[in-house]
XYZ file of C-alpha atoms in Angstrom:
619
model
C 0.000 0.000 0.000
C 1.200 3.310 -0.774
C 1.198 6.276 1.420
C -0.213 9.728 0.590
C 0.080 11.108 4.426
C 3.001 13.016 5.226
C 6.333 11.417 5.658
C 7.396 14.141 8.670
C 7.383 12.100 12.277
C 4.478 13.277 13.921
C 2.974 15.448 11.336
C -0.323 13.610 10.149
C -1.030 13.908 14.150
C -0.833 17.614 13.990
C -3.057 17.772 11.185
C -5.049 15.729 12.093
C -6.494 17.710 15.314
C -8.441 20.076 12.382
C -8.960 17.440 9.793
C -6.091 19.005 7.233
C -5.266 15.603 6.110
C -8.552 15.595 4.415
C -7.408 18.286 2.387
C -4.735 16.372 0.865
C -5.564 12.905 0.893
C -8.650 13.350 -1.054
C -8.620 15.431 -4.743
C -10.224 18.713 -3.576
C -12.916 19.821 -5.926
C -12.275 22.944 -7.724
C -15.382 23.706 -9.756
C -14.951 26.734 -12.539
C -17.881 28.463 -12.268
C -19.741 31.380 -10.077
C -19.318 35.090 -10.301
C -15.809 35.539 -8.796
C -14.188 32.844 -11.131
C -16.478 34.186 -14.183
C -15.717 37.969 -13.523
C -11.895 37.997 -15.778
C -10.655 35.055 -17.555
C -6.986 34.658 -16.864
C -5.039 31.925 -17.396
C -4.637 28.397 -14.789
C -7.081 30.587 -12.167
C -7.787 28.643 -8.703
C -11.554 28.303 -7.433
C -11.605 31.342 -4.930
C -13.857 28.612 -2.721
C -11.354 26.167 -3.315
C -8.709 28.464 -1.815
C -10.650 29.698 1.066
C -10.897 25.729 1.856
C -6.979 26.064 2.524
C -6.935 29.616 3.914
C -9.846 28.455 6.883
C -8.000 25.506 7.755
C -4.837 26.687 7.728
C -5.512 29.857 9.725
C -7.080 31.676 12.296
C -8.824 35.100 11.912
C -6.713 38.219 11.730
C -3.913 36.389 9.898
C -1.969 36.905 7.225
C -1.578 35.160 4.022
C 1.032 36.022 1.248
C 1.165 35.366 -2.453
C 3.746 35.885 -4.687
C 2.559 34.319 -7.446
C -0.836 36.042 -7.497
C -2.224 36.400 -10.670
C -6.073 38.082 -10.684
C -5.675 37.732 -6.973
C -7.878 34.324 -6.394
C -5.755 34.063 -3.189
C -7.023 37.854 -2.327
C -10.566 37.148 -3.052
C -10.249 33.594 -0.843
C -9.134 35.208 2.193
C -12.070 37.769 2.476
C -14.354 34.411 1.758
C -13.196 32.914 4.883
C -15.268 36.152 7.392
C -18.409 34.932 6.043
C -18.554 32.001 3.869
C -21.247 30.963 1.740
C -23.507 27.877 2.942
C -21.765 25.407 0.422
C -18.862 26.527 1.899
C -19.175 25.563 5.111
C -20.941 22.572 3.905
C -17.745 21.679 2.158
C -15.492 22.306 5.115
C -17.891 20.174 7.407
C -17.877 17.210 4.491
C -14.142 17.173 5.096
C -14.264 17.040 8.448
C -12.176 20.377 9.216
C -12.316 22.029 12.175
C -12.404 25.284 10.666
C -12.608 29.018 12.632
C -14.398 31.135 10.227
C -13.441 34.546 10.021
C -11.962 37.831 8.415
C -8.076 37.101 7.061
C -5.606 39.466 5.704
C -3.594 39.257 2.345
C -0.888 40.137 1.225
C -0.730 39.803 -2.736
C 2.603 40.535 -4.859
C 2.479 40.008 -8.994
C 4.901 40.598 -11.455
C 1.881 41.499 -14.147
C 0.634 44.706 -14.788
C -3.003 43.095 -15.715
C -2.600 40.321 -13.107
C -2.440 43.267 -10.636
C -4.883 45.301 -11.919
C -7.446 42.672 -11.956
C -6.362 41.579 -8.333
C -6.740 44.896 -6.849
C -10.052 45.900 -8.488
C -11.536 42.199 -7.664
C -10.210 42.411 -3.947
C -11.166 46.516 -3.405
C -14.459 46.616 -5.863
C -16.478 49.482 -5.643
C -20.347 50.412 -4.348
C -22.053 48.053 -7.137
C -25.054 50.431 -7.419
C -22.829 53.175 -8.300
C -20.725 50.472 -10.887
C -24.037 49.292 -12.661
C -25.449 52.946 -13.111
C -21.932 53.883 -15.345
C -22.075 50.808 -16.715
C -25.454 51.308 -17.518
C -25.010 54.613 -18.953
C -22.384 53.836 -20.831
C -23.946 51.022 -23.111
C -26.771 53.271 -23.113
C -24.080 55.359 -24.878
C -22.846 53.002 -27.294
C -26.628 52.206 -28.280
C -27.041 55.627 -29.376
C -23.611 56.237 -30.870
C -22.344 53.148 -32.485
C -25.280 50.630 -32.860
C -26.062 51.213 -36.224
C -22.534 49.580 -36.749
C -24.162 46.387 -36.075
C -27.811 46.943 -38.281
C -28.600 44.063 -40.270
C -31.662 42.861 -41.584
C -33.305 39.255 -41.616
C -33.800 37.230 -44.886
C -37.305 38.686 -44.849
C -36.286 42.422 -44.427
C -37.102 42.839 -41.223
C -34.587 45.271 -38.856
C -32.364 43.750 -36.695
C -29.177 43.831 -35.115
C -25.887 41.201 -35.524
C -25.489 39.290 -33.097
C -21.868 37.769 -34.449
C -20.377 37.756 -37.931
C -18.256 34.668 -39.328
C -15.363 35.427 -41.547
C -13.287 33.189 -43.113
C -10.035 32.762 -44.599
C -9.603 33.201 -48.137
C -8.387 29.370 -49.325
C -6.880 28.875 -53.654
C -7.456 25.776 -55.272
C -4.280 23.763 -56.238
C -5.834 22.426 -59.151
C -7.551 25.426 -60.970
C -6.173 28.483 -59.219
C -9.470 29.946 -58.050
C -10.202 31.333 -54.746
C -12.326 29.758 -52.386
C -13.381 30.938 -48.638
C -12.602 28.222 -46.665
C -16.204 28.311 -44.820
C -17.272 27.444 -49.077
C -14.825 24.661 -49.009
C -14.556 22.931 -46.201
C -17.857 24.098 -43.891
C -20.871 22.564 -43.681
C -24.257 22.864 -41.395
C -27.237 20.548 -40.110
C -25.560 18.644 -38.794
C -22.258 20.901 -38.184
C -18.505 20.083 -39.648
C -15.749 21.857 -40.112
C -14.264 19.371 -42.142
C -10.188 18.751 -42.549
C -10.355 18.289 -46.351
C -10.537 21.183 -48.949
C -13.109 20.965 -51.846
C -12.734 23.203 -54.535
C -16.259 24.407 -55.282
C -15.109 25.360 -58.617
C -13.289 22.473 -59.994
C -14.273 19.414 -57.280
C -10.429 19.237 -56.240
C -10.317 17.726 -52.895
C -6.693 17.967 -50.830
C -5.918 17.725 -47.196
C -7.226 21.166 -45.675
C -3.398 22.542 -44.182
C -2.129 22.074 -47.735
C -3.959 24.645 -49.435
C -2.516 28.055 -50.009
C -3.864 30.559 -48.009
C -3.991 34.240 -50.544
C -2.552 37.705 -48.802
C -3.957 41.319 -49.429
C -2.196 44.402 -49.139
C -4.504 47.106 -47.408
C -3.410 50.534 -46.754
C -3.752 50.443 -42.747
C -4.880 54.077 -41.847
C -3.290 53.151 -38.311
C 0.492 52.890 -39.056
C -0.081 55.017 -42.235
C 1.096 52.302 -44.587
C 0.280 49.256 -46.660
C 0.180 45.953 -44.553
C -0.142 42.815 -45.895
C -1.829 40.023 -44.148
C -4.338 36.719 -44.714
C -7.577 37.778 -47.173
C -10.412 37.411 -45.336
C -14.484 37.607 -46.465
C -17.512 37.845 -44.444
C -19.986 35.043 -44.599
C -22.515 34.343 -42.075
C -24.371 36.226 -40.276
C -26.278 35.653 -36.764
C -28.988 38.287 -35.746
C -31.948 39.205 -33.962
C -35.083 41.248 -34.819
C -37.221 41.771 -31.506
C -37.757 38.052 -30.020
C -36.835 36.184 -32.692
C -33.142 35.149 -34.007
C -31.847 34.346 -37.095
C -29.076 33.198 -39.008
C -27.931 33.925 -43.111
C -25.237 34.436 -45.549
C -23.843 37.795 -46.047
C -25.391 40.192 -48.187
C -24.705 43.044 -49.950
C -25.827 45.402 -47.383
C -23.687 43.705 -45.234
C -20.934 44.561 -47.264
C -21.832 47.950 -47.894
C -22.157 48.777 -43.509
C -18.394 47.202 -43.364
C -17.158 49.735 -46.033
C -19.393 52.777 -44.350
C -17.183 51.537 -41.180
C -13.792 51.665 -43.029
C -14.202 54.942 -43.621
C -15.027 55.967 -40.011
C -12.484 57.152 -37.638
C -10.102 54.415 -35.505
C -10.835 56.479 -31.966
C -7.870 58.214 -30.056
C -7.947 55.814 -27.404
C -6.868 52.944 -29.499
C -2.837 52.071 -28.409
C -0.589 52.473 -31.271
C 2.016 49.845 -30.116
C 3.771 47.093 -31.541
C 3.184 43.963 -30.154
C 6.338 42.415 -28.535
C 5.947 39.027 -30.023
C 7.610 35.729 -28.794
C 7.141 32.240 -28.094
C 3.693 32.286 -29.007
C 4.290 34.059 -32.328
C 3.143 31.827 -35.413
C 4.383 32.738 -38.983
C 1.074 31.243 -40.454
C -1.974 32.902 -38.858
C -0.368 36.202 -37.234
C 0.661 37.144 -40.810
C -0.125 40.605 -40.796
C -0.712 41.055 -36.692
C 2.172 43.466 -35.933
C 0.437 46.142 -33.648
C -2.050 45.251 -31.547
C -5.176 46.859 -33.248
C -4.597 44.546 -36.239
C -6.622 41.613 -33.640
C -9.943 43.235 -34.271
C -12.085 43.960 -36.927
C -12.560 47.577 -38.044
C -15.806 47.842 -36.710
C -15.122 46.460 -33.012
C -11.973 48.276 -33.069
C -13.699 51.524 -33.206
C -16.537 50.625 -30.693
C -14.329 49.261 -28.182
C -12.350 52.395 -28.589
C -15.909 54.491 -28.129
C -16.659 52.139 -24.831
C -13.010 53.176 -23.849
C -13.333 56.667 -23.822
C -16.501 56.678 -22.277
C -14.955 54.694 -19.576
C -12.561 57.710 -18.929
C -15.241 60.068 -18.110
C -15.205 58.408 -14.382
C -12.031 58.889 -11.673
C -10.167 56.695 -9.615
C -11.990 53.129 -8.409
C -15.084 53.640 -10.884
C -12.816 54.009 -13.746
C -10.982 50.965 -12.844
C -14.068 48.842 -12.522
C -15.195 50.313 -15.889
C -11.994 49.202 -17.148
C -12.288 45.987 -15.488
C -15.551 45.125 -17.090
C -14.500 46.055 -20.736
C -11.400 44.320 -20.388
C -13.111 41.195 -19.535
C -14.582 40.994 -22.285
C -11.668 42.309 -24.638
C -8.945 39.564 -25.924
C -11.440 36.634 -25.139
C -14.572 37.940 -27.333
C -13.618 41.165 -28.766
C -10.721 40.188 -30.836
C -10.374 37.759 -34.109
C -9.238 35.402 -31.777
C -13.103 34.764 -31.070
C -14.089 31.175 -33.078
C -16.703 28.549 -34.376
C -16.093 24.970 -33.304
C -18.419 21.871 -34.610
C -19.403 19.706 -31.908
C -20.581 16.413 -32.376
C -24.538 15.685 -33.318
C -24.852 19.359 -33.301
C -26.643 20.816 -36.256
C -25.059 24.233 -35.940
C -21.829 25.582 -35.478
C -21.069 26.794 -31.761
C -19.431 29.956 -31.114
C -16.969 30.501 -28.487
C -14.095 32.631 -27.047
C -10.682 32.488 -27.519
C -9.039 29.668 -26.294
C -6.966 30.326 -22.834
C -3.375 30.016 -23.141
C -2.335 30.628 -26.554
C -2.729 33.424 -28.901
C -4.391 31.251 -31.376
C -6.684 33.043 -34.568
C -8.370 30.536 -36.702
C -9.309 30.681 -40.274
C -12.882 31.361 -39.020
C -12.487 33.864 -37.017
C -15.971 35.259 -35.247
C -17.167 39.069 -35.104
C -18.780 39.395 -31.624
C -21.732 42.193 -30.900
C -19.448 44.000 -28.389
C -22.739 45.437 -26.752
C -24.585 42.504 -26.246
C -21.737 40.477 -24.812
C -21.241 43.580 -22.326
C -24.443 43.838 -21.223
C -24.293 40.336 -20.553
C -20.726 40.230 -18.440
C -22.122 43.253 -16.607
C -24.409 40.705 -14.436
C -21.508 38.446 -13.645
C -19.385 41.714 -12.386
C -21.896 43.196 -10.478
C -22.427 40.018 -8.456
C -18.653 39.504 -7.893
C -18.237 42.686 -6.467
C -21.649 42.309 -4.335
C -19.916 39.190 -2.891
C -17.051 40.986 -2.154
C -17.585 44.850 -1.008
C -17.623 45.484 2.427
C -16.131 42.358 4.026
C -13.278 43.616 6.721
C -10.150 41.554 5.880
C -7.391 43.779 4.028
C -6.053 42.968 1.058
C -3.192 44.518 -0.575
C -1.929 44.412 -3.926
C 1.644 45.068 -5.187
C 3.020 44.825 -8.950
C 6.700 43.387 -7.887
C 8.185 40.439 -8.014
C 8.169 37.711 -5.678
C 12.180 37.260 -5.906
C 12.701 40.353 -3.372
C 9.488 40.807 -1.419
C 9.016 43.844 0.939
C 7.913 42.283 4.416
C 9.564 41.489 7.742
C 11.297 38.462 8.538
C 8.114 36.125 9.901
C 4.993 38.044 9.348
C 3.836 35.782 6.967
C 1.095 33.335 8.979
C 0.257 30.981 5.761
C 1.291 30.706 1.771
C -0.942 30.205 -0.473
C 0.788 29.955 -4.194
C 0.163 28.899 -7.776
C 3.579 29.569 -9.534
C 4.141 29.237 -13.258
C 4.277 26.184 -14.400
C 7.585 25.827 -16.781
C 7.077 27.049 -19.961
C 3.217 26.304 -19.992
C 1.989 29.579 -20.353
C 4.144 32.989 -21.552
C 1.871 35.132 -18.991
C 3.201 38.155 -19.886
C 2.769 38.021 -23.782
C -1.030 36.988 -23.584
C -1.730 39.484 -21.085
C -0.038 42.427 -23.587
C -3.603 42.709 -25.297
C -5.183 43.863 -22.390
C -2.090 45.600 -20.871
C -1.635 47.664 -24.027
C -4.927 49.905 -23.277
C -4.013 49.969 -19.543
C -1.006 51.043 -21.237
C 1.367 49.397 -18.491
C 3.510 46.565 -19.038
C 4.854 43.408 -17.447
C 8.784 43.798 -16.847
C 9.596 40.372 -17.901
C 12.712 40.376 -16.756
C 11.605 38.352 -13.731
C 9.142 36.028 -15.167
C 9.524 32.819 -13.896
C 9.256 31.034 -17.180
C 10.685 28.766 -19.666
C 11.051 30.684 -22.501
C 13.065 30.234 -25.617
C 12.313 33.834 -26.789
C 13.474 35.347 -22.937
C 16.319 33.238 -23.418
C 15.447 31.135 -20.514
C 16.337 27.278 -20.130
C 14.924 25.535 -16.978
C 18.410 26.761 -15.263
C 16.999 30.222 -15.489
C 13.561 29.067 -14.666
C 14.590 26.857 -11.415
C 17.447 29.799 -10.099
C 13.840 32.536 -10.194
C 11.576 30.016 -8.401
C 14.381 29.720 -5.598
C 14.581 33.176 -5.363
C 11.076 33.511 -4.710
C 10.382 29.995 -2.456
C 13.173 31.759 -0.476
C 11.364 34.950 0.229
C 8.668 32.470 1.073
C 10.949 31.045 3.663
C 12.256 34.441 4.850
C 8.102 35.709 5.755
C 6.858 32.536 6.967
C 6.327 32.251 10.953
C 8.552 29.456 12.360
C 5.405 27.658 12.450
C 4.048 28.937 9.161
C 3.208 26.489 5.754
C 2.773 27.301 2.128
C 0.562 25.319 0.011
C 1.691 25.128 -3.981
C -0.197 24.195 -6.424
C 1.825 23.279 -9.581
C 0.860 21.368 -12.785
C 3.469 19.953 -15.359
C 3.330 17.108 -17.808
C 7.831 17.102 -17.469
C 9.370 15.243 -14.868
C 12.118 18.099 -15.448
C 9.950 20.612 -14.341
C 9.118 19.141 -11.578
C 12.372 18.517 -10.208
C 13.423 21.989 -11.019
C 10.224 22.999 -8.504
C 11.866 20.402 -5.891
C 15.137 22.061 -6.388
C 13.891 25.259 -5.901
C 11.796 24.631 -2.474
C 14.297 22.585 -1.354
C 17.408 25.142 -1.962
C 14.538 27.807 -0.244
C 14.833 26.156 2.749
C 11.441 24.210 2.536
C 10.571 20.696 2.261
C 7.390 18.671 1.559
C 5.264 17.473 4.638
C 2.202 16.109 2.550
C 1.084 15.758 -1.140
C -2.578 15.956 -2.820
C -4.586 17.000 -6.046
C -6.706 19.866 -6.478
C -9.343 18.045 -8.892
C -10.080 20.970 -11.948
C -13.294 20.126 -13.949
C -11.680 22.053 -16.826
C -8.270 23.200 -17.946
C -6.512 26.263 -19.981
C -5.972 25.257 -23.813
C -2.627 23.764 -23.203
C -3.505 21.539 -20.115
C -6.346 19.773 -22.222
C -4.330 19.559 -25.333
C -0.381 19.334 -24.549
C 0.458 15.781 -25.196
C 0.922 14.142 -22.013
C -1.172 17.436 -19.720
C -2.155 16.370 -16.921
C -5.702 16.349 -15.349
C -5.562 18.574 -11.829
C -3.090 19.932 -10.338
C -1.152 18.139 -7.542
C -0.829 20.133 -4.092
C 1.967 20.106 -2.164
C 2.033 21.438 1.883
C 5.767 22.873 2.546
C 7.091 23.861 5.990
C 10.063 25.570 6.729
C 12.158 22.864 7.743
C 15.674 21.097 7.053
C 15.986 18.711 4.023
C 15.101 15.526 4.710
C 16.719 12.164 3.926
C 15.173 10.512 0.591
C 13.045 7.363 1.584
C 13.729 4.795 -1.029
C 11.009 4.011 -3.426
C 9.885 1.025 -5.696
C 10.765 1.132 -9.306
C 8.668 3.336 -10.573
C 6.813 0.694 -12.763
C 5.812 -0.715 -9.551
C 5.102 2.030 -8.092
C 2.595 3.336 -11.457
C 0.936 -0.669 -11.176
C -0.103 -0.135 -7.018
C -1.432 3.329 -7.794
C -3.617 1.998 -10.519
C -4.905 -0.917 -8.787
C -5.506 1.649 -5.034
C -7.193 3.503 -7.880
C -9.411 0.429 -8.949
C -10.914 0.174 -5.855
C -11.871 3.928 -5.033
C -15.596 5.245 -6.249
C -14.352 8.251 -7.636
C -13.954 7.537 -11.203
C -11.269 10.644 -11.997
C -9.005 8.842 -9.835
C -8.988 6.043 -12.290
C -8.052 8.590 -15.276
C -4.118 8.431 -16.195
C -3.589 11.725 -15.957
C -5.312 11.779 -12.326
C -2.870 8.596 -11.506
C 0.071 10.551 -12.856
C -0.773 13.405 -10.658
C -0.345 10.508 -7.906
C 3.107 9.545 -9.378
C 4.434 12.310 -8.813
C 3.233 13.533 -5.430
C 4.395 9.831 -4.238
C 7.842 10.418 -5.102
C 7.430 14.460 -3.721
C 6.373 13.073 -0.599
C 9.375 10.751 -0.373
C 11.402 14.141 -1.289
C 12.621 11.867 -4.471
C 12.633 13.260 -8.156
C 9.707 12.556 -10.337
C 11.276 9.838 -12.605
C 9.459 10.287 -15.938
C 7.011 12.313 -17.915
C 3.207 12.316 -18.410
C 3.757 11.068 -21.881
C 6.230 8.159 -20.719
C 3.844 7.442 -18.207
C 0.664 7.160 -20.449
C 1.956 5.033 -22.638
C 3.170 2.739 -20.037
C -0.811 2.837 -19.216
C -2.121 2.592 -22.620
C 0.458 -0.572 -23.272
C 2.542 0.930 -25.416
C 6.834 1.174 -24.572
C 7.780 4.144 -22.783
C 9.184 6.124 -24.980
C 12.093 7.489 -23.477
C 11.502 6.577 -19.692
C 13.261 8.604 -17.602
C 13.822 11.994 -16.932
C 17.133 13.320 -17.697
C 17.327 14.926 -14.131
C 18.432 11.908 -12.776
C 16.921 9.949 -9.971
């Protein structure tokens, strides 16, 4: 039998007198939904309630908690949960048997990000909702008057409408006959919905493998930079409306087509940043031809209103603003940009529009037009309920854009850690967050990013030397008697040990191991080969290093974990990537390097040889 309790003489004892063992033993749920985790998508968030778990049972009220890692301030926002929690809550707390002291906690919140800030402080110090709601109000009552004819359209019957959302699509040429072909022509089809992989040539009947096909450029004089740009051709195709109560959907028509060049020839606002975008790792040749400056990642037409909402924004001062910022920015590089997209869903007779995907600055070749107003008025619910739940509860918390590698706080003051750092080179935080940054119009200094990052010229030596800096400031703040909870997800063994190198050269070491159980992950967690479902969660304690306990071969090891895993209820702890998650806090817990990858280990699962086995940190 394998152990998941700690491995520190006497510790599962301690714990055990409020029930924290529960909190690793078992995969913590961590649903993604509710106003506070709807209110600003950001990349690998927490479940505030999730947090709050940790927070209540780790301390008492009128301490402190730190995080250096903060992001949009989840740890913040759990803290002030913990004065007065919500009835699932403390139903939660009771299910796991902790004994918990409810009450208001402090925070103390540092992040390197200039958005991750901003969203943290606004989230954490909200304003009076009534007074939010009534700008917010009067501001799309603004944009209906000023810039809603930019979305007329009428149905296939002539009645008035509005658009809802527009499809474009690439611009595709036939290898056969040399015509041009939108790829929604070619290779999309509805009732029931595909998006299919091969190209047909409507013209000639040509079919090829989709990625094959040439994809045409047009240069466009871009009124912007004042000069020509050339980037992918693009057409409208599809529209999606509504006329009173009832919606509709159609191809584009010449009216259509005729409001899109009324738009080109009106204005780009003075609000809209003139920068260049700093590209790097997530830069692809292919479908960011064209996307040097950052207003190139909207359309004309919600370029210019989402300029318009901008500057009506800035008719407010100091927390107001922000929230009005905070509320258009929400909705900004997830739905306002090309980045926007149409998926095809199985046994679905329609295509499904969604937002961009998390992670990644991906644009497809079908690239989705959101109704900017709509979508606001809708988000402007989920905001005014966040900061309902959160104005006027007593715990402080304060934010500070720094880095965690030289953190501004006396020698133990820190009561508990709470921490999410970056996992490897997962996510390039900094250069998806530049969208939204750029009409803040502050940066990230990435100088300290924790990252791997071929582009910051920064190896996992780089990576490993910033997370000790940081896990040591962690030591430095704790109380004697303090902890730190991290969660961490990787699918690399390396990265892992490079996190185990890091606490351990800190001057922490690992009393107990568990997962936090995600029902959903950013792009790259669901799609990397080898990710890795949840995120393991380790409990650290200021302590000496302690002596390696010897450990199976791992292949033993991987066989007892699946069949302790056969006999539990729960059927994610029968997934692989839950019983990877369970690899690799065994060996954590036995403060012994993880000894392979996700993908090594999956294959071992699936039956297949492990394709190169071990990690090449070593044992």
């Amino acid at each position: 039998m394998l152990k998941r309790e700690s491995t520190k003489s006497g510790g599962k004892a301690a714990r055990s007198s409020n029930g924290l063992e529960a909190l690793y033993e078992r995969a913590l749920p961590a649903t993604r939904t509710g106003a506070l985790y709807g209110a600003f998508p950001y990349p690998t968030k927490i479940s505030p309630e999730a947090a709050a778990l940790f927070i209540a049972a780790h301390t008492k009220p009128g301490d402190t908690v730190f995080d250096g890692f903060a992001g949009s301030g989840t740890t913040g926002l759990a803290a002030l949960l913990c004065e007065n929690p919500s009835p699932e809550l403390q139903a939660e707390a009771k299910r796991l048997g902790l004994n918990v002291e409810w009450g208001a906690r402090n925070a103390v919140l540092y992040e390197l990000g200039a958005l991750g800030a901003f969203v943290g402080k606004t989230m954490t110090n909200p304003p009076d909702p009534k007074a939010f709601r009534k700008a917010a109000e009067q501001i799309l009552k603004d944009a209906e008057r000023d810039l809603a004819w930019m979305y007329q359209a009428e149905d296939a019957d002539g009645s008035k409408g509005s658009i809802r959302y527009l499809i474009w699509s690439d611009v595709l040429r036939c290898p056969s006959c040399r015509r041009e072909a939108t790829l929604w022509d070619a290779c999309v089809s509805r009732a029931p919905a595909e998006i299919a992989s091969t190209f047909t040539c409507p013209s000639c009947g040509h079919v090829a493998a989709r990625d094959q096909i040439g994809r045409p450029t047009e240069t466009k004089c871009d009124d912007v930079l004042g000069k020509p740009v050339e980037s992918r051709k693009r057409e409208p195709v599809w529209v999606y409306g509504t006329s009173g109560t009832k919606t509709w959907s159609r191809p584009t028509t010449e009216e259509d087509r005729d409001l899109l060049e009324r738009i080109a020839t009106t204005p780009v606002p003075d609000s809209v940043p003139r920068v260049e975008i700093p590209w790097g790792d997530l830069y692809r040749s292919g479908y960011h031809q064209g996307i040097t400056h950052l207003h190139q990642f909207y359309t004309r037409r919600n370029l210019i209103i989402f300029g318009r909402l901008w500057e009506y924004a800035e008719r407010y001062t100091g927390s107001l603003r922000d929230a009005l910022r905070f509320w258009l920015l929400s909705y900004n590089a997830s739905h306002a940009t090309i980045m926007t997209r149409v998926v095809a869903k199985s046994g679905q007779k329609d295509l499904i529009i969604t937002s961009a995907q998390p992670g990644v600055l991906y644009v497809s070749g079908l690239p989705v037009e959101k109704n900017l107003i709509i979508g606001l008025r809708r988000k402007l619910k989920t905001i005014d309920a966040a900061f309902g739940t959160i104005r006027g509860r007593k715990g402080r918390v304060t934010v500070h854009q720094k880095s965690s590698c030289a953190v501004g706080l006396a020698d133990g003051s820190i009561d508990y850690v709470f921490t999410d750092p970056p996992f490897g080179g997962n996510i390039p935080y900094a250069e998806i967050n530049f969208i939204n940054e750029a009409w803040l119009g502050r940066y990230t200094d990435r100088t300290e990013e924790a990252i791997v990052s071929v582009d910051q010229e920064k190896s996992l030596v780089e990576y490993q030397e910033l997370l000790t800096d940081a896990l040591g400031e962690v030591h430095r703040i704790l109380k004697p008697t303090g902890k730190a909870t991290v969660v961490f997800h990787s699918a690399s063994a390396d990265v892992w040990n490079a996190l185990q190198a890091a606490y351990t050269d800190g001057g922490l070491s690992v009393e107990c191991a568990g997962v936090l159980g995600k029902t959903q992950g950013s792009f790259k967690q669901v799609t990397t080969t080898g990710a890795v479902r949840g995120d393991p969660v380790l409990l650290l304690s200021r302590s000496e290093a302690r002596t390696k306990t010897a450990s199976p071969d791992v292949w033993k090891v991987a066989a007892q974990l699946r069949l302790e895993a056969s006999k539990v209820p729960d059927p994610d702890e029968q997934t692989v990537q839950r019983l990877y998650s369970r690899l690799v806090t065994h060996y954590l817990t036995l403060h012994q390097q993880v000894p392979l990858d996700a993908e090594s280990f999956y294959r071992w699962y699936a039956g297949q040889p492990p394709a190169e086995t071990f990690a090449s940190a070593g044992d």
